[in-house]
Amino acid sequence: MSEAELPEVTTTLVYRLGGLGAIASARFAAAVEPLGIRPKHVALMAVLSAGAAASQLELAQTLGVVASVVVGLTDRLEALGAVERLRDPDDRRRHRLSLTPAGRTLLASCTAAATALDAELTASLSPAEAQSLHRAVGVLASETGLPA
Amino acid sequence: MSEAELPEVTTTLVYRLGGLGAIASARFAAAVEPLGIRPKHVALMAVLSAGAAASQLELAQTLGVVASVVVGLTDRLEALGAVERLRDPDDRRRHRLSLTPAGRTLLASCTAAATALDAELTASLSPAEAQSLHRAVGVLASETGLPA
DNA sequence: GGGAACCGTTCGTAGGGAGAATGGTGGATC
DNA sequence: GATCCACCATTCTCCCTACGAACGGTTCCC
């Protein structure tokens, strides 16, 4: 194995994306923490807003977590008045979750915070670079099946 | 607050980077798991290889973890024969860590695995897109003070 | 030479998520 | 139409990871 020909592991995309993602998550978490929620709550609301899922089990699959986690997330959001748990009249086993107006406002605040972080993050990039980065990340996100 | 003008939170860079980073970390972890280590071990070896730190406390700061974590990581790597703990003769309180030849080989294997993942990840991107993505991520990585 | 500061290690602890067990509901089968 | 099986949400328990504090050993400063 010719080691000299390989680049440093720290310069690879997966490695840097891993570290960069951790930093991004931490910053986003810090940004939404004053709102009383964490990134997972935002993800749940985003899925709801997009109409990508309604029952908690669907939510769990979309978010890539176990059903019991969704319970806790929903508990929190319900306590904040951001989502409503309604028994599905067609199937009373399911809970049909829906965003309340307060939830939409909350989600909008999170979006605003994220947008501000974006600007801060890409400050050292040229507009063209930021644009291409955004595009490439979008491709990778859809490719890896991230909740859209 | 005019919500309609804002993009979806899921399309923001911080949000996608967070999710993408988690996936990248998971894939990288799965790739190095057969080698008996996890991403943090790779990071430690990379810092050592770059000569960016020698004492465990410096390692901790560079890696962004607590000193007690470095103990566990070093224990594992020492058991694998990848690093050596040597008392610093100048200051016998410190441990001067150094990569062994086996450690360099192990690190090279990790780099190879990461490179393979990179190719897999950027398969759906054009060479030009992949290039610009790599560049932009590099800028962000150095900007956010990621272990180089 | 004695006390304060530092380094590495160990121990205890808290937070997050996974998985199994429980209660309630719907559908199929006979 | 009654019974059994499958499904959804919830709760409970366990594990894993990282943090923070406490503890020996060592060095530096006065």
PDB file of N, CA and C (backbone and C1' of nucleotides) in Angstrom, chain C residues 11-15, chain D residues 15-22:
ATOM      1  P    DC C  11     -11.733   2.948  38.838  1.00  0.00           P
ATOM      2  O5'  DC C  11     -12.931   3.887  39.334  1.00  0.00           O
ATOM      3  C5'  DC C  11     -12.751   4.705  40.494  1.00  0.00           C
ATOM      4  C4'  DC C  11     -13.868   5.738  40.599  1.00  0.00           C
ATOM      5  C3'  DC C  11     -15.269   5.154  40.388  1.00  0.00           C
ATOM      6  O3'  DC C  11     -16.068   5.396  41.543  1.00  0.00           O
ATOM      7  C1'  DC C  11     -14.938   7.131  39.093  1.00  0.00           C
ATOM      8  P    DG C  12     -17.508   4.704  41.672  1.00  0.00           P
ATOM      9  O5'  DG C  12     -18.496   5.927  41.380  1.00  0.00           O
ATOM     10  C5'  DG C  12     -18.335   7.143  42.117  1.00  0.00           C
ATOM     11  C4'  DG C  12     -19.142   8.258  41.471  1.00  0.00           C
ATOM     12  C3'  DG C  12     -20.612   7.922  41.202  1.00  0.00           C
ATOM     13  O3'  DG C  12     -21.438   8.972  41.699  1.00  0.00           O
ATOM     14  C1'  DG C  12     -19.589   8.721  39.232  1.00  0.00           C
ATOM     15  P    DT C  13     -23.025   8.826  41.712  1.00  0.00           P
ATOM     16  O5'  DT C  13     -23.448   9.632  40.404  1.00  0.00           O
ATOM     17  C5'  DT C  13     -22.901  10.936  40.181  1.00  0.00           C
ATOM     18  C4'  DT C  13     -23.309  11.456  38.824  1.00  0.00           C
ATOM     19  C3'  DT C  13     -24.763  11.152  38.430  1.00  0.00           C
ATOM     20  O3'  DT C  13     -25.454  12.376  38.248  1.00  0.00           O
ATOM     21  C1'  DT C  13     -23.261  10.732  36.628  1.00  0.00           C
ATOM     22  P    DA C  14     -27.058  12.401  38.168  1.00  0.00           P
ATOM     23  O5'  DA C  14     -27.331  13.042  36.728  1.00  0.00           O
ATOM     24  C5'  DA C  14     -26.541  14.150  36.291  1.00  0.00           C
ATOM     25  C4'  DA C  14     -26.588  14.259  34.778  1.00  0.00           C
ATOM     26  C3'  DA C  14     -27.995  14.114  34.189  1.00  0.00           C
ATOM     27  O3'  DA C  14     -28.199  15.114  33.203  1.00  0.00           O
ATOM     28  C1'  DA C  14     -26.541  12.544  33.200  1.00  0.00           C
ATOM     29  P    DG C  15     -29.657  15.400  32.631  1.00  0.00           P
ATOM     30  O5'  DG C  15     -29.525  15.049  31.085  1.00  0.00           O
ATOM     31  C5'  DG C  15     -28.452  15.615  30.337  1.00  0.00           C
ATOM     32  C4'  DG C  15     -28.375  14.941  28.980  1.00  0.00           C
ATOM     33  C3'  DG C  15     -29.728  14.725  28.306  1.00  0.00           C
ATOM     34  O3'  DG C  15     -29.658  15.160  26.949  1.00  0.00           O
ATOM     35  C1'  DG C  15     -28.559  12.661  28.477  1.00  0.00           C
TER      36       DG C  15
ATOM     37  P    DC D  15     -27.670  -3.428  29.878  1.00  0.00           P
ATOM     38  O5'  DC D  15     -27.053  -2.521  28.723  1.00  0.00           O
ATOM     39  C5'  DC D  15     -27.499  -2.692  27.378  1.00  0.00           C
ATOM     40  C4'  DC D  15     -26.966  -1.564  26.500  1.00  0.00           C
ATOM     41  C3'  DC D  15     -25.503  -1.211  26.773  1.00  0.00           C
ATOM     42  O3'  DC D  15     -24.839  -1.013  25.533  1.00  0.00           O
ATOM     43  C1'  DC D  15     -26.832   0.716  26.951  1.00  0.00           C
ATOM     44  P    DC D  16     -23.212  -1.081  25.481  1.00  0.00           P
ATOM     45  O5'  DC D  16     -22.856  -0.170  24.223  1.00  0.00           O
ATOM     46  C5'  DC D  16     -23.891   0.550  23.556  1.00  0.00           C
ATOM     47  C4'  DC D  16     -23.650   2.043  23.668  1.00  0.00           C
ATOM     48  C3'  DC D  16     -22.183   2.442  23.925  1.00  0.00           C
ATOM     49  O3'  DC D  16     -21.720   3.129  22.772  1.00  0.00           O
ATOM     50  C1'  DC D  16     -23.685   3.711  25.258  1.00  0.00           C
ATOM     51  P    DT D  17     -20.140   3.497  22.645  1.00  0.00           P
ATOM     52  O5'  DT D  17     -20.073   5.069  22.905  1.00  0.00           O
ATOM     53  C5'  DT D  17     -21.033   5.915  22.277  1.00  0.00           C
ATOM     54  C4'  DT D  17     -21.059   7.282  22.956  1.00  0.00           C
ATOM     55  C3'  DT D  17     -19.673   7.835  23.296  1.00  0.00           C
ATOM     56  O3'  DT D  17     -19.463   9.018  22.530  1.00  0.00           O
ATOM     57  C1'  DT D  17     -21.202   8.083  25.127  1.00  0.00           C
ATOM     58  P    DA D  18     -18.014   9.724  22.446  1.00  0.00           P
ATOM     59  O5'  DA D  18     -18.110  10.966  23.444  1.00  0.00           O
ATOM     60  C5'  DA D  18     -19.217  11.851  23.331  1.00  0.00           C
ATOM     61  C4'  DA D  18     -19.406  12.611  24.616  1.00  0.00           C
ATOM     62  C3'  DA D  18     -18.128  13.273  25.149  1.00  0.00           C
ATOM     63  O3'  DA D  18     -18.317  14.686  25.233  1.00  0.00           O
ATOM     64  C1'  DA D  18     -19.292  12.100  26.881  1.00  0.00           C
ATOM     65  P    DC D  19     -17.130  15.627  25.754  1.00  0.00           P
ATOM     66  O5'  DC D  19     -17.634  16.049  27.212  1.00  0.00           O
ATOM     67  C5'  DC D  19     -18.979  16.515  27.364  1.00  0.00           C
ATOM     68  C4'  DC D  19     -19.344  16.588  28.832  1.00  0.00           C
ATOM     69  C3'  DC D  19     -18.359  17.392  29.678  1.00  0.00           C
ATOM     70  O3'  DC D  19     -19.042  18.467  30.323  1.00  0.00           O
ATOM     71  C1'  DC D  19     -18.827  15.271  30.681  1.00  0.00           C
ATOM     72  P    DG D  20     -18.183  19.654  30.972  1.00  0.00           P
ATOM     73  O5'  DG D  20     -18.029  19.222  32.494  1.00  0.00           O
ATOM     74  C5'  DG D  20     -19.202  18.991  33.265  1.00  0.00           C
ATOM     75  C4'  DG D  20     -18.833  18.432  34.621  1.00  0.00           C
ATOM     76  C3'  DG D  20     -17.667  19.155  35.305  1.00  0.00           C
ATOM     77  O3'  DG D  20     -18.062  19.575  36.607  1.00  0.00           O
ATOM     78  C1'  DG D  20     -17.285  16.803  35.259  1.00  0.00           C
ATOM     79  P    DA D  21     -17.012  20.294  37.570  1.00  0.00           P
ATOM     80  O5'  DA D  21     -16.646  19.147  38.636  1.00  0.00           O
ATOM     81  C5'  DA D  21     -17.704  18.425  39.266  1.00  0.00           C
ATOM     82  C4'  DA D  21     -17.138  17.312  40.153  1.00  0.00           C
ATOM     83  C3'  DA D  21     -16.033  17.766  41.111  1.00  0.00           C
ATOM     84  O3'  DA D  21     -16.176  17.099  42.362  1.00  0.00           O
ATOM     85  C1'  DA D  21     -15.209  16.064  39.709  1.00  0.00           C
ATOM     86  P    DA D  22     -15.325  17.517  43.620  1.00  0.00           P
ATOM     87  O5'  DA D  22     -14.342  16.273  43.826  1.00  0.00           O
ATOM     88  C5'  DA D  22     -14.906  14.986  44.120  1.00  0.00           C
ATOM     89  C4'  DA D  22     -13.834  13.919  44.027  1.00  0.00           C
ATOM     90  C3'  DA D  22     -12.587  14.180  44.889  1.00  0.00           C
ATOM     91  O3'  DA D  22     -12.235  12.986  45.589  1.00  0.00           O
ATOM     92  C1'  DA D  22     -11.957  13.771  42.653  1.00  0.00           C
TER      93       DA D  22
END
